[in-house]
XYZ file of N, CA and C in Angstrom:
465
model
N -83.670 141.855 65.357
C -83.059 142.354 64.131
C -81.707 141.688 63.937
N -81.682 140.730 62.786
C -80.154 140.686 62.455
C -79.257 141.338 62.065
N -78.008 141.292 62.262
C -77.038 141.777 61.327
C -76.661 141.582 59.697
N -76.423 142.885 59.539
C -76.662 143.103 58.010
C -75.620 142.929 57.293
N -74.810 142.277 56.497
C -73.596 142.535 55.471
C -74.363 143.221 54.452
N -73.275 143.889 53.893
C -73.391 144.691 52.711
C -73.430 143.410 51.405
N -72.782 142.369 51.449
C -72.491 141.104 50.404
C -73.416 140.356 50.035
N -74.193 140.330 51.071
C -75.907 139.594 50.999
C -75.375 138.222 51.637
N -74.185 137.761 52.430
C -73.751 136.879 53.112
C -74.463 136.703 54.684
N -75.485 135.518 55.022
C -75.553 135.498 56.134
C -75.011 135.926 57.182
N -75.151 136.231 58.323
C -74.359 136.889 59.365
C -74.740 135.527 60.357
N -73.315 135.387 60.663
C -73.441 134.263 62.080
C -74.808 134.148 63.212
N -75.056 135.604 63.255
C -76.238 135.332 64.841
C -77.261 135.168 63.762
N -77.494 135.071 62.650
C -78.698 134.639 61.761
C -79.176 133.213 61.455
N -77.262 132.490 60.980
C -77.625 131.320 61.110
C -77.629 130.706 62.514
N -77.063 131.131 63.120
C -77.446 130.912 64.550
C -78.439 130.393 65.029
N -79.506 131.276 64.810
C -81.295 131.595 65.079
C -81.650 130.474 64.247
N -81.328 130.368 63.100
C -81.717 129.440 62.337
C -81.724 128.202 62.755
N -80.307 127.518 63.574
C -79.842 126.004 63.777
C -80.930 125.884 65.294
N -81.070 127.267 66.007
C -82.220 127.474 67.080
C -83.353 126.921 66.653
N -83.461 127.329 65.864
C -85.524 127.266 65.647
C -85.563 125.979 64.777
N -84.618 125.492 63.845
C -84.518 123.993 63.885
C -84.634 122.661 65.124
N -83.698 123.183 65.723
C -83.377 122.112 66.677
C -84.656 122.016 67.862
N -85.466 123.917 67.784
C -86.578 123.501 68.925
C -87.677 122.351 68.072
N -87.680 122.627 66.776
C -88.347 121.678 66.159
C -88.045 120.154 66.139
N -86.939 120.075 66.179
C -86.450 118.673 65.707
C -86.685 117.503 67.116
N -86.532 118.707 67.970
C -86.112 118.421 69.734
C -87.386 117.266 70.672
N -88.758 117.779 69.768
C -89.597 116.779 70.545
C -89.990 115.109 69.589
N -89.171 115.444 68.974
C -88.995 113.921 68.171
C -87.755 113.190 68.341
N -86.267 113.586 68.575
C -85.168 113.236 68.637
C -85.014 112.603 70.228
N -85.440 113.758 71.101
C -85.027 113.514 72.556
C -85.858 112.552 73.098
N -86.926 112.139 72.589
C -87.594 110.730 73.348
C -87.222 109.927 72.647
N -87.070 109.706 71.810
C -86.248 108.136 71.023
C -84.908 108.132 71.487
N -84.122 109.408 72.276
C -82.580 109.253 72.623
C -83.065 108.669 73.941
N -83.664 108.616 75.090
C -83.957 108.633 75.971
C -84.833 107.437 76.210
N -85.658 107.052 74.899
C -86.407 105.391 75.448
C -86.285 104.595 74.929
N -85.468 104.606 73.528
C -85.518 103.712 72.513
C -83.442 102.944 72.893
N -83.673 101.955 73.014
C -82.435 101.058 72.831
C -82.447 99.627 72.061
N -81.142 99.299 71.652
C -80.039 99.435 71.893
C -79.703 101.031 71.313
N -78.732 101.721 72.161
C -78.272 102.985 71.206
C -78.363 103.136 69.406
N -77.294 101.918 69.074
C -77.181 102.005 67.742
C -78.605 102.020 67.262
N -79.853 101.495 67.516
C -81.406 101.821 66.710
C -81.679 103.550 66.954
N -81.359 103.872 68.604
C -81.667 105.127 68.606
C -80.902 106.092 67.629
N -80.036 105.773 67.560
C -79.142 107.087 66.535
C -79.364 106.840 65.017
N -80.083 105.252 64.798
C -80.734 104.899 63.066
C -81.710 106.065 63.334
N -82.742 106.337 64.435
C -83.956 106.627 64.282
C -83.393 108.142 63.959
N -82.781 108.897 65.074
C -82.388 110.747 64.951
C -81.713 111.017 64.023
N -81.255 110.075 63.154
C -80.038 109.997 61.520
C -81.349 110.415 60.831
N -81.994 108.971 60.734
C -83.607 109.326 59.793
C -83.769 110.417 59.685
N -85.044 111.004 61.146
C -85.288 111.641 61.313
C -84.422 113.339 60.821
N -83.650 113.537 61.394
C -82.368 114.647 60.873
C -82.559 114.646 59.284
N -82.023 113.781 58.686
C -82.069 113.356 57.299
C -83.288 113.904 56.439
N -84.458 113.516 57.160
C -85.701 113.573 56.327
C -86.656 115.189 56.606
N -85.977 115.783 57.712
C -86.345 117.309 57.631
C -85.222 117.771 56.775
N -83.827 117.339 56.865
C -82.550 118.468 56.257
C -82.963 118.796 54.957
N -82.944 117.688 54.248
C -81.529 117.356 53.051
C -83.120 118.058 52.021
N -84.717 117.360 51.778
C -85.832 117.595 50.466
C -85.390 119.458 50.994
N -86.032 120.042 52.515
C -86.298 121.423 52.594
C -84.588 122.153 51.594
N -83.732 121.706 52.300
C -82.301 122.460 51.459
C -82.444 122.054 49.773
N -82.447 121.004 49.362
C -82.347 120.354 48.351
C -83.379 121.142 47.389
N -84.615 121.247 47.680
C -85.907 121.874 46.655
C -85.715 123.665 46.825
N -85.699 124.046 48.202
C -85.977 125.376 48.620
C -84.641 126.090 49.347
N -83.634 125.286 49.427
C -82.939 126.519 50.229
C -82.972 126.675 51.487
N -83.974 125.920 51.662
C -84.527 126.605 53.492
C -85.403 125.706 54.017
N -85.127 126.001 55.726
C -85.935 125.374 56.473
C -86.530 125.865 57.223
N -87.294 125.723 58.183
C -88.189 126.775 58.806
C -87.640 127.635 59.979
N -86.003 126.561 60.283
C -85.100 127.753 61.482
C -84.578 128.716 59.973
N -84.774 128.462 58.783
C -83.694 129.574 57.822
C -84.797 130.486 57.679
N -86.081 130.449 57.301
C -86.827 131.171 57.102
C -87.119 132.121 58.103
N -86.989 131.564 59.499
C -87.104 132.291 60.404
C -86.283 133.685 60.862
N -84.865 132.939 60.277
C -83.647 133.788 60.430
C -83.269 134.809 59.293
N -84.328 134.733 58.239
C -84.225 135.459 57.010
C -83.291 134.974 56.290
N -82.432 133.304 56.283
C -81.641 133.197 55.652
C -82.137 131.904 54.685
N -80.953 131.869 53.836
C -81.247 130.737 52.652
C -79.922 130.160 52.014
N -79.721 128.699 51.774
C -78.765 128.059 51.230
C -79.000 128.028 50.093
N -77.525 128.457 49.422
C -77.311 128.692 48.195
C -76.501 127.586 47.427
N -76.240 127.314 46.206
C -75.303 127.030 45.591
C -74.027 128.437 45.561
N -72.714 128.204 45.184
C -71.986 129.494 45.018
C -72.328 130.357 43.738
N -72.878 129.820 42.931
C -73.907 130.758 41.941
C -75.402 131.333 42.107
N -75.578 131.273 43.788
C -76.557 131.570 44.422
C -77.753 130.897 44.017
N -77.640 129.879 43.131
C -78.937 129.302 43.058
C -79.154 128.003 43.978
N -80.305 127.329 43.684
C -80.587 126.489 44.076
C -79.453 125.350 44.801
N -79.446 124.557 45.696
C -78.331 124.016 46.159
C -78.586 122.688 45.247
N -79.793 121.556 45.068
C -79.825 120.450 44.889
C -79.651 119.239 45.933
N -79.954 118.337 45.181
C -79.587 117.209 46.118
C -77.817 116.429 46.355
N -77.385 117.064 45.536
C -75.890 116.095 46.070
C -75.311 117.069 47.461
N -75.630 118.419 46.556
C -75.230 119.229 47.746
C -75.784 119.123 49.027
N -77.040 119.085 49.148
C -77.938 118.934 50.456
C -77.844 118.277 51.035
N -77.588 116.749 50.472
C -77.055 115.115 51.478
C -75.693 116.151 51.827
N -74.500 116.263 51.015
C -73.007 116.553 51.374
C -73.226 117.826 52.611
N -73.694 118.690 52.731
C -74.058 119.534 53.534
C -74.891 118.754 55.023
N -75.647 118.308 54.845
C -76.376 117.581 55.683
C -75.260 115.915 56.634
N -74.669 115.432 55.375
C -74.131 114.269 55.873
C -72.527 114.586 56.697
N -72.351 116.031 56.614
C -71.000 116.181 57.349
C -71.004 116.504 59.007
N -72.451 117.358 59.038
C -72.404 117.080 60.269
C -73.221 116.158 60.836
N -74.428 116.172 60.227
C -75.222 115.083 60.629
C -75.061 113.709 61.252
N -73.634 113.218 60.721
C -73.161 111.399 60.773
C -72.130 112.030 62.064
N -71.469 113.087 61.235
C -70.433 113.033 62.576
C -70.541 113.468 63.598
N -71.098 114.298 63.932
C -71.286 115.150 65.551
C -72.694 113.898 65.904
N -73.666 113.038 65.385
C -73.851 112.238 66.084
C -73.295 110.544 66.150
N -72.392 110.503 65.350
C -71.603 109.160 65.432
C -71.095 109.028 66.221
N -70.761 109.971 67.227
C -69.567 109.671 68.464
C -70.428 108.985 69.352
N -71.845 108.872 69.460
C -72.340 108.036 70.709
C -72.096 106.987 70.375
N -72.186 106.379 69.508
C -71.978 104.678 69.130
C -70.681 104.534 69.872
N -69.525 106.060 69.908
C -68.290 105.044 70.226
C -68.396 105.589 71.653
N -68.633 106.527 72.026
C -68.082 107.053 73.161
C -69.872 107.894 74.074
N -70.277 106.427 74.271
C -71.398 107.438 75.506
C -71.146 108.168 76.563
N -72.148 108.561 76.529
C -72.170 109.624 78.429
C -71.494 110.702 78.195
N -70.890 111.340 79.357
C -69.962 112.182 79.233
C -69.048 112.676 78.249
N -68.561 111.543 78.051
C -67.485 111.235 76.671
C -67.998 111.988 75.470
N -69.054 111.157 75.305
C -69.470 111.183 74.059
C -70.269 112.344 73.782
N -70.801 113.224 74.731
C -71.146 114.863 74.508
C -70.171 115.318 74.576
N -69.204 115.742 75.259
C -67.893 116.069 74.804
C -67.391 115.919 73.842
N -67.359 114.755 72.948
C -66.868 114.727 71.672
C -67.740 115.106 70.865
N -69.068 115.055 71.107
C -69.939 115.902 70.090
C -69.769 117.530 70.192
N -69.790 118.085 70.985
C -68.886 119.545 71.322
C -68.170 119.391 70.508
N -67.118 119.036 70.525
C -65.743 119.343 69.940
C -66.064 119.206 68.597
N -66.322 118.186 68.100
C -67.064 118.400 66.622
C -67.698 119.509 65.987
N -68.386 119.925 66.984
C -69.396 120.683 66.040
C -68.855 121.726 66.325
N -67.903 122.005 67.027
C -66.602 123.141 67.284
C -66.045 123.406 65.878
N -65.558 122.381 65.606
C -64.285 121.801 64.655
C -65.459 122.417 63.310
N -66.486 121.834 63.385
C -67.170 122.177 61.979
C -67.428 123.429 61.546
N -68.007 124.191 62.627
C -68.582 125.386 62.460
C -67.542 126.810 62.342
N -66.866 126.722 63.710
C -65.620 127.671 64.485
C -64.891 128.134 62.639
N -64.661 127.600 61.447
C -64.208 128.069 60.240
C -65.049 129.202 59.845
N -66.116 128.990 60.057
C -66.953 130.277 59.456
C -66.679 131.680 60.134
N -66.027 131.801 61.208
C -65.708 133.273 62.304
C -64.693 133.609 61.349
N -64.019 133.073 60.797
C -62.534 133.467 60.249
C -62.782 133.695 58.315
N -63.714 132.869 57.775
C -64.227 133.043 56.274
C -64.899 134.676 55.945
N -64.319 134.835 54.691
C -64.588 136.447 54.319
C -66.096 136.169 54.279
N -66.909 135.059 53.440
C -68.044 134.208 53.372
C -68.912 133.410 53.830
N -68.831 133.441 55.049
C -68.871 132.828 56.798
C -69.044 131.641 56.509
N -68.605 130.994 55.282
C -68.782 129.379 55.233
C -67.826 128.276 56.369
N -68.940 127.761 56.865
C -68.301 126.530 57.712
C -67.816 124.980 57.177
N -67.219 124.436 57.511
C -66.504 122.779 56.937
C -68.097 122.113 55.985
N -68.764 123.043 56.641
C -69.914 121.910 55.646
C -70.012 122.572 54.497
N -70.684 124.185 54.340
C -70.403 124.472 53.524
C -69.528 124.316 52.363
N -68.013 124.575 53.074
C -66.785 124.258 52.116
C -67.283 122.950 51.137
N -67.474 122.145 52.012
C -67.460 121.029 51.647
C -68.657 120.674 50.522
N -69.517 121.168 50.692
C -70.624 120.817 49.927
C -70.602 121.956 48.754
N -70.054 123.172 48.928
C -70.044 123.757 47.738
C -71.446 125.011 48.235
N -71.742 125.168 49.039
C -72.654 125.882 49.419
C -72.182 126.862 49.902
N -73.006 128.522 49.809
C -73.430 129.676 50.827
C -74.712 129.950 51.419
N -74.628 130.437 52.861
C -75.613 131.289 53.188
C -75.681 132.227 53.261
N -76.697 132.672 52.681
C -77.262 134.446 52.089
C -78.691 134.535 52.977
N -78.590 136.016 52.775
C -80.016 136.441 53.304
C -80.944 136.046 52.288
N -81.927 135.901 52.133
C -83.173 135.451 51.924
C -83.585 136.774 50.469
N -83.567 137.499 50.818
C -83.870 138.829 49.607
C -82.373 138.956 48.684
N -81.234 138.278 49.100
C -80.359 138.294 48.499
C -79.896 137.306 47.074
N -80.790 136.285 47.449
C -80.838 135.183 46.935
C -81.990 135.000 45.602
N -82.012 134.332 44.658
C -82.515 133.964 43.740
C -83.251 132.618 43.942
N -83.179 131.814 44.505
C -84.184 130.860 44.553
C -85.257 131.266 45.534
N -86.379 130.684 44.925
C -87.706 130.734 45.529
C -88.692 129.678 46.217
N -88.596 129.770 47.393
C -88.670 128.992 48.344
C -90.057 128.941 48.261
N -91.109 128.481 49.202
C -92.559 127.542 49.129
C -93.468 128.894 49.710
């Protein structure tokens, strides 16, 4: 059971669940091309793709992906509708490029560490937002709402 706002504003352990049940998805396609495919720079073309081509049509048409659906949640525009496509790349391309661009500069150790800290830096805004929007959000012009809260109609 998630937590409920009264606002119809996602609750953190929702999207949470959500970036969960994404990533178990994303996980048996990403982690063998990180792991067999070189030079690096092809491997991180391939998990960009890849990332890219589940994010941006599911947000862009529906709102949702199958970790949001899972989590009962849905991306909004701030007029709760539909997000679109500028929004969905801008949402998608803030963390997407950056929390994995740091391997190109900084492998190994380093360079998970600096992906940490990133996705620190991105997210950690939403604990403190009346609207739990994170740097991507802000940035793209987006909310997450619960799913019955929302006006677009997903697949």
């Amino acid at each position: 059971m998630m937590v409920t706002r009264s606002d119809g504003v996602a609750s953190l352990p929702s999207r949470a669940l959500g970036a969960v049940v994404d990533t178990l998805i994303l996980a048996p396609l990403v982690v063998p091309v990180n792991l067999l495919v070189r030079p690096t720079w092809f491997a991180f073309v391939i998990v960009t793709a890849v990332g890219c081509a589940y994010q941006i049509p599911q947000i862009a048409i529906w709102g949702l992906t199958p970790g949001c659906r899972a989590a009962g949640i849905q991306v909004t525009n701030r007029d709760k509708g539909r997000p679109g496509w500028t929004r969905a790349v801008v949402r998608w391309a803030t963390p997407g490029v950056v929390s994995n661009g740091y391997r190109l500069f900084a492998p190994g150790r380093v360079g998970v560490l600096a992906g940490i800290v990133v996705v620190v830096v991105l997210y950690a805004p939403a604990l403190f937002d009346s609207r739990r929007r994170a740097v991507i959000d802000r940035v793209a012009g987006t909310v997450v709402v619960e799913r019955r809260a929302s006006v677009c109609d997903g697949p």
